[in-house]
Amino acid sequence: MTTKMEDFNIPSLIQKKRDGAEFGKDEIQYFVQLIKNGEIQECQIGALLMAIYMKGMSLAETLSLTGEMMTSGEMMQWPEEWCSSVVDKHSTGGVGDKVSLPLAPALAAAGCKVPMISGRGLGHTGGTLDKLESVPGFNVDQTSEQMVDILKTVGCCIVGQTESLVPVDRILYKMRDVTSTVESLPLITSSIMSKKGAESLSALVLDVKYGSAAICKTRESARTLARSLIQTGTCLGIHTRAVLSKMDSPIGQKIGNSLEVIESLECLKGRGPADLRELVECLGGILIWMCEKADSFEKGRKIIQTVLDNGSALQKFQDMMKAQGVTPEHANTLCQTENYFKVFKPSKCKEELHTTQEGIVNEIYAMPIAEVLRELGAGRTKTDDPINYSVGAELLITVGERVTKGTPWVRIHHDAQKLTEAQKSLLQTALSIGDRPVSADNRISEIMIPDSISWSELNGDLDSNRNYIKQNNLV
Ligand code: IUR
């Protein structure tokens, strides 16, 4: 006997999940429709989210939820001839994570189409859109028609989520924030993968971060999240892989919106910090390999090295800036000179802090730096807080380096009169100095691909899920 939609009601669905039972596909379809149509009370959404947070979801439920969310709004469409070249990257967020800025134009220079839909910063993590908006004139609001035009002429764009893309995620994300239900595996998975699914990608690489400044504190929890994202992406027909990367210290030497654009430009000019270059090469190399523009990861990586070193990725970044509203003069100054502060407004003050002991730099923890920068205006506590793009930090030392007492280790760019004693003390906790040699390890510790063992978790439901996806023309 099949159950009809009109037989469902929200209190009984909340009760069902509260008691640990598994939702059917039609039940998930029912409540996603109600959320989309505004026919469910906010308190009911909150209770449903908390029940899911407490009891979890199977892979089949997560997949149904992701599919329903994905089709709750517009699905992007690309010209037929791009069918194997449309790629994107998603990072779970970190401090100093500016990888998207050099990666998107590097992939475009390698012949990919990159419709990168990014987010804004909240809490300790910065947002790609905020970084780009520190460039005067850069417009992240582009319609899907404008995106197609930019992809035709340039090959990459970095934009915000349009109103019509996955509207149900917008509602759920806001509710999760105020109901303490953000850190739920099925809710994170469905939120991320519904948006990537709606982008109609040929290939997706995920940068799942772990460590003291990441949402996943341990490598094992990052692996669990990566596996859930890969399984869901693959079942939706997106070719998906992931890397696990460490997120204890900031990426690169610069943190803060305009400073991070400057560091990205340095990377695009074939210079810049080694860890940023490693992430761009590796994530880009995987995508090029996945969309068969190279027959191995190493060959894909070589292509990225070439486009970073020969100026073609930089040219794509310059073209993308112009296509998204930056004047040709400003784009030229940023890309063809080093007079960055002719375009960016410099901060009013720069203050350096010094090491309080001699020894070898063991670690530079990102969290205390991010907290102080947020307080100084570089980030947000609430979604509508304004941002001061000039605020940031430059690290003057690197992990593994030997320092004497009194060495300047960080330069803070800010518009306050002076850093407070509390801010200085908090910043000093970022620095760990010891007496044993340490080497700066690689950021990336693992590459994950879809594994056959995981499919058994679908309880034989894979074919019906795949049929469902096919019948509904979801891919
Ligand atoms: N980014 C998303 O798009 N969704 C989430 O739930 C999280 C990060 I956490």
Coordinates of C-alpha atoms and ligand atoms in Angstrom, one line a residue:
M1 CA 0.0 0.0 0.0
T2 CA 1.5 3.4 -1.0
T3 CA 1.1 6.4 1.2
K4 CA -0.3 9.6 -0.4
M5 CA 1.1 13.1 0.3
E6 CA -2.2 14.1 2.0
D7 CA -1.7 11.3 4.6
F8 CA 1.5 13.0 6.0
N9 CA 1.6 15.7 8.6
I10 CA 4.5 17.5 10.1
P11 CA 4.0 16.7 13.8
S12 CA 4.0 13.0 13.0
L13 CA 7.1 13.4 10.8
I14 CA 8.9 15.2 13.7
Q15 CA 7.8 12.4 16.0
K16 CA 9.0 9.7 13.6
K17 CA 12.5 11.2 13.4
R18 CA 12.5 12.0 17.1
D19 CA 12.0 8.3 17.7
G20 CA 14.9 7.4 15.4
A21 CA 12.9 6.0 12.4
E22 CA 14.0 6.4 8.8
F23 CA 12.1 8.8 6.4
G24 CA 10.9 7.6 3.1
K25 CA 11.7 9.6 -0.1
D26 CA 8.0 10.8 -0.3
E27 CA 8.1 12.1 3.3
I28 CA 11.2 14.1 2.6
Q29 CA 9.7 15.4 -0.6
Y30 CA 6.6 16.4 1.4
F31 CA 8.4 18.5 4.0
V32 CA 10.8 20.1 1.5
Q33 CA 7.8 21.2 -0.5
L34 CA 6.2 22.7 2.5
I35 CA 9.4 24.6 3.4
K36 CA 9.7 25.9 -0.1
N37 CA 6.1 27.1 -0.2
G38 CA 6.2 28.7 3.3
E39 CA 3.5 26.2 4.5
I40 CA 5.3 25.1 7.6
Q41 CA 5.8 26.9 10.9
E42 CA 9.3 28.0 11.9
C43 CA 9.0 26.1 15.2
Q44 CA 8.3 23.0 13.2
I45 CA 11.3 23.4 11.0
G46 CA 13.4 23.9 14.1
A47 CA 12.1 20.7 15.7
L48 CA 12.6 18.8 12.5
L49 CA 16.2 20.0 12.3
M50 CA 16.9 19.1 15.9
A51 CA 15.4 15.6 15.4
I52 CA 17.6 15.1 12.3
Y53 CA 20.6 16.5 14.3
M54 CA 20.0 14.1 17.2
K55 CA 19.1 10.9 15.2
G56 CA 21.0 11.4 12.0
M57 CA 20.0 10.2 8.5
S58 CA 20.9 7.2 6.4
L59 CA 22.7 7.8 3.1
A60 CA 19.5 7.1 1.3
E61 CA 17.7 9.8 3.3
T62 CA 20.6 12.2 2.9
L63 CA 20.5 11.6 -0.9
S64 CA 16.7 12.2 -1.1
L65 CA 17.0 15.3 1.0
T66 CA 19.8 16.6 -1.2
G67 CA 17.9 15.8 -4.4
E68 CA 14.7 17.5 -3.2
M69 CA 16.6 20.6 -2.0
M70 CA 18.6 20.8 -5.3
T71 CA 15.4 20.9 -7.4
S72 CA 13.6 23.3 -5.1
G73 CA 14.8 26.1 -7.4
E74 CA 16.6 26.8 -10.7
M75 CA 19.0 24.2 -12.1
M76 CA 21.7 25.9 -14.1
Q77 CA 22.1 24.8 -17.7
W78 CA 25.2 25.0 -19.9
P79 CA 25.7 24.7 -23.6
E80 CA 26.0 21.1 -24.8
E81 CA 29.6 21.4 -25.9
W82 CA 30.7 22.1 -22.3
C83 CA 29.3 18.9 -21.0
S84 CA 32.6 17.5 -19.7
S85 CA 34.4 20.7 -18.8
V86 CA 32.2 22.4 -16.1
V87 CA 34.1 22.2 -12.8
D88 CA 34.1 23.7 -9.3
K89 CA 35.8 23.4 -6.0
H90 CA 34.2 23.6 -2.5
S91 CA 36.2 24.2 0.7
T92 CA 34.7 23.6 4.1
G93 CA 36.3 26.9 5.3
G94 CA 39.5 28.1 6.9
V95 CA 41.6 31.1 7.8
G96 CA 43.5 32.7 5.0
D97 CA 41.8 30.4 2.5
K98 CA 42.1 32.4 -0.7
V99 CA 42.6 29.3 -2.9
S100 CA 39.5 30.0 -5.1
L101 CA 41.0 33.3 -6.4
P102 CA 44.0 31.8 -8.2
L103 CA 42.3 28.4 -8.8
A104 CA 39.3 29.5 -10.9
P105 CA 41.4 31.5 -13.5
A106 CA 44.1 28.7 -13.5
L107 CA 41.4 26.2 -14.5
A108 CA 40.0 28.6 -17.1
A109 CA 43.4 29.0 -18.6
A110 CA 43.6 25.1 -18.8
G111 CA 40.4 25.1 -20.8
C112 CA 37.8 24.4 -18.1
K113 CA 34.5 26.3 -17.5
V114 CA 34.4 27.4 -13.9
P115 CA 31.0 28.8 -12.6
M116 CA 32.3 29.3 -9.0
I117 CA 29.4 30.1 -6.6
S118 CA 30.9 31.2 -3.4
G119 CA 29.9 32.5 0.0
R120 CA 30.5 35.3 2.5
G121 CA 32.5 35.0 5.6
L122 CA 30.9 34.3 9.0
G123 CA 32.6 33.8 12.3
H124 CA 36.3 33.0 12.0
T125 CA 36.3 32.0 8.4
G126 CA 36.7 34.5 5.6
G127 CA 34.5 34.5 2.5
T128 CA 35.7 34.5 -1.1
L129 CA 33.0 37.0 -2.1
D130 CA 34.2 39.5 0.6
K131 CA 37.7 39.2 -0.6
L132 CA 36.7 39.9 -4.2
E133 CA 34.5 42.8 -3.1
S134 CA 37.6 44.5 -1.6
V135 CA 38.5 45.2 -5.3
P136 CA 36.7 48.4 -6.1
G137 CA 33.8 47.7 -8.6
F138 CA 33.9 43.9 -8.4
N139 CA 30.3 42.7 -8.8
V140 CA 29.5 39.3 -7.4
D141 CA 25.8 39.5 -8.3
Q142 CA 25.4 38.0 -11.7
T143 CA 22.4 36.4 -13.2
S144 CA 22.7 32.9 -14.7
E145 CA 22.6 34.5 -18.2
Q146 CA 25.4 36.8 -17.3
M147 CA 27.4 33.8 -15.9
V148 CA 27.0 32.0 -19.3
D149 CA 28.3 35.1 -21.1
I150 CA 31.3 35.4 -18.8
L151 CA 32.1 31.7 -19.1
K152 CA 31.9 32.0 -22.9
T153 CA 34.3 34.9 -23.1
V154 CA 36.6 34.4 -20.1
G155 CA 36.0 30.8 -18.9
C156 CA 35.5 31.6 -15.1
C157 CA 33.4 33.7 -12.9
I158 CA 33.1 33.9 -9.1
V159 CA 29.6 34.9 -8.0
G160 CA 27.2 34.8 -5.1
Q161 CA 24.2 32.4 -4.8
T162 CA 21.3 33.8 -6.8
E163 CA 17.8 34.1 -5.1
S164 CA 16.5 31.3 -7.3
L165 CA 19.3 28.7 -6.6
V166 CA 18.3 26.2 -3.9
P167 CA 15.9 28.5 -2.0
V168 CA 15.2 25.7 0.6
D169 CA 18.9 25.7 1.6
R170 CA 18.7 29.5 2.3
I171 CA 15.8 28.9 4.7
L172 CA 17.3 25.8 6.4
Y173 CA 20.8 27.4 6.7
K174 CA 19.4 30.4 8.6
M175 CA 17.3 28.2 10.9
R176 CA 20.3 25.9 11.6
D177 CA 22.3 28.9 12.7
V178 CA 19.8 29.9 15.3
T179 CA 18.8 26.3 16.5
S180 CA 22.4 25.0 17.1
T181 CA 22.0 22.4 14.4
V182 CA 24.8 23.4 12.0
E183 CA 27.1 20.5 12.9
S184 CA 25.0 17.7 11.5
L185 CA 26.5 15.4 8.9
P186 CA 23.3 15.0 6.7
L187 CA 22.4 18.7 7.0
I188 CA 25.9 19.8 6.0
T189 CA 26.0 17.3 3.2
S190 CA 22.6 18.2 1.8
S191 CA 23.4 21.9 2.1
I192 CA 26.7 21.8 0.2
M193 CA 25.8 19.1 -2.4
S194 CA 22.3 20.5 -3.3
K195 CA 24.0 23.8 -4.4
K196 CA 26.8 22.0 -6.3
G197 CA 24.1 19.7 -7.9
A198 CA 22.1 22.8 -9.0
E199 CA 25.3 24.1 -10.7
S200 CA 25.1 21.0 -13.1
L201 CA 28.8 20.3 -12.8
S202 CA 30.8 17.7 -14.7
A203 CA 33.4 17.4 -11.9
L204 CA 33.7 18.7 -8.3
V205 CA 36.6 18.6 -5.9
L206 CA 36.1 19.2 -2.2
D207 CA 38.7 20.6 0.1
V208 CA 37.7 19.2 3.5
K209 CA 39.7 20.8 6.2
Y210 CA 40.6 19.5 9.6
G211 CA 42.3 21.0 12.7
S212 CA 41.9 23.6 15.3
A213 CA 40.6 26.3 12.8
A214 CA 38.3 24.0 10.8
I215 CA 34.7 22.7 11.4
C216 CA 36.2 19.2 11.6
K217 CA 38.6 19.1 14.4
T218 CA 40.1 15.6 13.6
R219 CA 41.3 13.9 10.4
E220 CA 38.8 11.1 11.1
S221 CA 35.8 13.4 11.3
A222 CA 37.0 15.2 8.1
R223 CA 37.2 11.7 6.4
T224 CA 33.6 11.0 7.5
L225 CA 32.3 14.3 6.1
A226 CA 34.3 13.8 2.8
R227 CA 32.9 10.3 2.4
S228 CA 29.3 11.5 2.9
L229 CA 29.9 14.3 0.4
I230 CA 31.5 12.0 -2.2
Q231 CA 28.8 9.4 -1.9
T232 CA 26.0 11.9 -2.2
G233 CA 27.7 13.7 -5.1
T234 CA 28.4 10.5 -7.0
C235 CA 24.8 9.3 -6.6
L236 CA 23.6 12.6 -8.0
G237 CA 25.7 12.0 -11.0
I238 CA 28.5 14.5 -10.2
H239 CA 32.0 13.2 -10.6
T240 CA 33.2 14.0 -7.0
R241 CA 36.6 13.7 -5.2
A242 CA 38.0 15.2 -2.1
V243 CA 41.2 16.1 -0.4
L244 CA 41.8 16.3 3.3
S245 CA 43.9 19.3 4.3
K246 CA 45.3 20.6 7.6
M247 CA 43.8 23.8 9.0
D248 CA 45.7 24.7 12.2
S249 CA 47.8 27.6 10.8
P250 CA 46.6 30.2 8.3
I251 CA 47.0 29.5 4.6
G252 CA 49.8 31.6 3.2
Q253 CA 51.3 34.7 5.0
K254 CA 48.5 37.1 4.6
I255 CA 45.0 37.1 6.2
G256 CA 42.3 39.7 5.7
N257 CA 40.3 40.7 2.6
S258 CA 42.5 43.0 0.4
L259 CA 45.7 41.4 1.7
E260 CA 44.5 38.0 0.6
V261 CA 43.7 39.4 -2.9
I262 CA 47.3 40.7 -3.1
E263 CA 48.7 37.3 -2.0
S264 CA 46.5 35.6 -4.7
L265 CA 47.8 37.9 -7.3
E266 CA 51.3 37.0 -6.2
C267 CA 50.4 33.3 -6.7
L268 CA 49.0 34.1 -10.2
K269 CA 52.3 35.8 -11.0
G270 CA 54.2 32.5 -10.2
R271 CA 55.3 33.6 -6.8
G272 CA 53.7 33.6 -3.3
P273 CA 53.7 31.1 -0.5
A274 CA 54.4 27.4 -1.0
D275 CA 51.3 26.1 0.8
L276 CA 48.9 28.2 -1.3
R277 CA 50.6 27.1 -4.5
E278 CA 50.4 23.4 -3.3
L279 CA 46.6 23.7 -2.7
V280 CA 46.0 25.4 -6.1
E281 CA 48.2 22.9 -8.0
C282 CA 46.7 19.9 -6.3
L283 CA 43.0 20.8 -6.4
G284 CA 43.4 22.1 -10.0
G285 CA 45.4 19.0 -11.0
I286 CA 42.6 16.7 -9.7
L287 CA 39.9 18.6 -11.6
I288 CA 41.8 18.6 -14.8
W289 CA 42.4 14.9 -14.4
M290 CA 38.7 14.3 -13.6
C291 CA 37.4 16.0 -16.6
E292 CA 40.0 14.2 -18.8
K293 CA 42.0 17.1 -20.0
A294 CA 45.0 15.1 -18.6
D295 CA 45.3 11.4 -18.2
S296 CA 46.8 11.5 -14.7
F297 CA 46.8 13.7 -11.6
E298 CA 50.5 14.5 -12.1
K299 CA 49.9 15.7 -15.6
G300 CA 46.9 17.8 -14.5
R301 CA 49.1 19.3 -11.8
K302 CA 51.8 20.1 -14.4
I303 CA 49.2 22.0 -16.5
I304 CA 48.3 24.2 -13.5
Q305 CA 52.0 24.8 -12.8
T306 CA 52.5 26.0 -16.4
V307 CA 49.5 28.4 -16.4
L308 CA 50.6 29.9 -13.1
D309 CA 54.2 30.4 -14.4
N310 CA 53.4 31.6 -17.9
G311 CA 51.0 34.4 -17.0
S312 CA 47.9 32.8 -18.7
A313 CA 46.1 32.3 -15.4
L314 CA 46.9 35.9 -14.4
Q315 CA 45.4 37.1 -17.7
K316 CA 42.2 35.1 -17.0
F317 CA 42.0 36.8 -13.6
Q318 CA 42.4 40.2 -15.2
D319 CA 39.7 39.4 -17.8
M320 CA 37.4 38.0 -15.1
M321 CA 37.7 41.2 -13.0
K322 CA 36.9 43.4 -16.0
A323 CA 33.9 41.1 -16.9
Q324 CA 32.6 41.5 -13.3
G325 CA 32.8 45.3 -13.2
V326 CA 36.4 46.3 -12.3
T327 CA 37.7 49.2 -14.5
P328 CA 40.4 48.1 -17.0
E329 CA 42.8 50.6 -15.3
H330 CA 42.4 49.0 -11.9
A331 CA 42.6 45.4 -13.3
N332 CA 45.7 46.4 -15.2
T333 CA 47.4 48.0 -12.1
L334 CA 46.7 44.9 -10.0
C335 CA 47.8 42.3 -12.6
Q336 CA 50.6 44.1 -14.4
T337 CA 52.3 46.1 -11.6
E338 CA 52.9 45.7 -7.9
N339 CA 51.3 49.0 -7.0
Y340 CA 48.5 47.2 -5.2
F341 CA 47.8 50.1 -2.8
K342 CA 47.0 52.4 -5.8
V343 CA 43.8 50.3 -6.0
F344 CA 43.3 49.2 -2.4
K345 CA 42.8 51.6 0.5
P346 CA 45.6 51.0 3.0
S347 CA 44.8 50.7 6.7
K348 CA 45.5 53.7 8.9
C349 CA 47.9 51.8 11.3
K350 CA 50.3 49.0 11.1
E351 CA 51.5 47.4 14.4
E352 CA 54.1 44.7 14.8
L353 CA 54.3 42.2 17.6
H354 CA 57.5 40.5 18.7
T355 CA 58.4 37.0 19.9
T356 CA 58.8 36.7 23.6
Q357 CA 61.3 33.9 23.6
E358 CA 63.9 32.3 21.3
G359 CA 63.6 28.9 19.6
I360 CA 62.0 27.2 16.7
V361 CA 58.5 28.2 15.5
N362 CA 56.4 25.0 16.1
E363 CA 53.0 26.4 15.1
I364 CA 51.2 29.6 14.3
Y365 CA 47.6 29.0 15.4
A366 CA 45.0 30.6 13.1
M367 CA 42.1 30.9 15.5
P368 CA 43.5 33.7 17.9
I369 CA 44.6 35.7 14.8
A370 CA 41.2 35.3 13.2
E371 CA 39.4 36.3 16.4
V372 CA 41.4 39.6 16.8
L373 CA 41.0 40.4 13.1
R374 CA 37.2 39.9 13.3
E375 CA 37.1 42.2 16.3
L376 CA 39.0 44.8 14.3
G377 CA 36.5 44.6 11.5
A378 CA 37.9 42.1 9.0
G379 CA 35.0 39.6 9.5
R380 CA 31.5 39.3 10.8
T381 CA 29.7 38.1 13.9
K382 CA 26.2 38.5 12.3
T383 CA 25.4 38.0 8.6
D384 CA 24.7 41.8 8.0
D385 CA 27.8 43.2 9.8
P386 CA 29.9 45.5 7.6
I387 CA 33.4 44.6 6.7
N388 CA 36.6 46.7 6.7
Y389 CA 38.6 45.4 3.8
S390 CA 41.9 47.0 4.8
V391 CA 42.1 45.1 8.1
G392 CA 44.4 42.1 8.1
A393 CA 47.6 40.4 9.3
E394 CA 50.9 39.6 7.6
L395 CA 52.9 36.8 9.1
L396 CA 56.6 37.7 9.1
I397 CA 57.9 34.2 10.1
T398 CA 57.1 30.6 9.0
V399 CA 56.7 27.3 10.9
G400 CA 60.1 25.6 11.3
E401 CA 62.1 28.9 11.4
R402 CA 64.5 29.6 14.2
V403 CA 63.8 33.0 15.9
T404 CA 65.5 35.1 18.6
K405 CA 63.6 36.8 21.3
G406 CA 62.2 40.1 20.1
T407 CA 61.9 39.1 16.4
P408 CA 58.9 40.8 14.7
W409 CA 56.5 37.9 13.8
V410 CA 53.2 39.5 12.8
R411 CA 52.2 42.9 11.3
I412 CA 48.6 43.9 12.0
H413 CA 46.9 46.3 9.6
H414 CA 44.0 48.1 11.3
D415 CA 42.1 51.4 11.7
A416 CA 41.8 51.4 15.5
Q417 CA 44.0 53.9 17.4
K418 CA 46.0 51.1 19.0
L419 CA 45.7 47.3 19.6
T420 CA 44.4 46.7 23.1
E421 CA 46.4 44.8 25.7
A422 CA 43.8 42.0 25.5
Q423 CA 44.1 41.8 21.7
K424 CA 47.9 41.7 21.9
S425 CA 47.8 38.9 24.5
L426 CA 45.4 36.9 22.5
L427 CA 47.6 37.3 19.4
Q428 CA 50.6 36.1 21.3
T429 CA 48.8 32.8 22.1
A430 CA 48.9 32.1 18.4
L431 CA 52.6 31.5 18.5
S432 CA 54.1 28.2 19.7
I433 CA 57.9 28.2 20.0
G434 CA 59.9 25.2 21.1
D435 CA 63.4 23.9 21.1
R436 CA 63.1 20.9 18.8
P437 CA 63.3 21.2 15.0
V438 CA 60.0 20.9 13.1
S439 CA 59.4 20.9 9.4
A440 CA 56.5 22.7 7.7
D441 CA 54.5 19.7 6.5
N442 CA 52.4 19.6 3.4
R443 CA 48.9 20.9 3.8
I444 CA 47.3 18.0 1.9
S445 CA 47.4 14.7 3.7
E446 CA 45.0 12.6 1.6
I447 CA 43.1 12.4 -1.7
M448 CA 39.8 10.5 -1.5
I449 CA 37.9 9.0 -4.4
P450 CA 34.5 7.1 -4.3
D451 CA 35.1 3.7 -2.7
S452 CA 33.1 0.6 -3.5
I453 CA 32.6 -0.4 0.2
S454 CA 30.6 2.7 0.9
W455 CA 27.8 1.8 -1.5
S456 CA 26.6 -1.0 0.7
E457 CA 25.4 1.6 3.2
L458 CA 22.6 2.4 0.7
N459 CA 21.0 -0.9 1.7
G460 CA 20.3 -1.9 -1.9
D461 CA 18.6 1.4 -2.6
L462 CA 21.2 2.7 -5.1
D463 CA 19.4 1.6 -8.2
S464 CA 16.1 3.1 -7.1
N465 CA 17.9 6.3 -6.2
R466 CA 19.7 6.3 -9.6
N467 CA 16.4 5.7 -11.4
Y468 CA 14.7 8.4 -9.4
I469 CA 17.5 10.8 -10.5
K470 CA 17.2 9.7 -14.1
Q471 CA 13.4 9.8 -14.2
N472 CA 13.4 13.3 -12.7
N473 CA 16.0 14.5 -15.2
L474 CA 18.1 15.6 -12.2
V475 CA 21.4 15.1 -14.0
Ligands
IUR1 N1 28.7 25.5 3.7 C1 27.4 25.2 3.2 O1 27.1 25.5 2.1 N2 26.6 24.6 4.0 C2 26.9 24.2 5.3 O2 26.0 23.6 6.0 C3 28.1 24.5 5.8 C4 29.0 25.2 5.0 I1 28.6 24.0 7.7

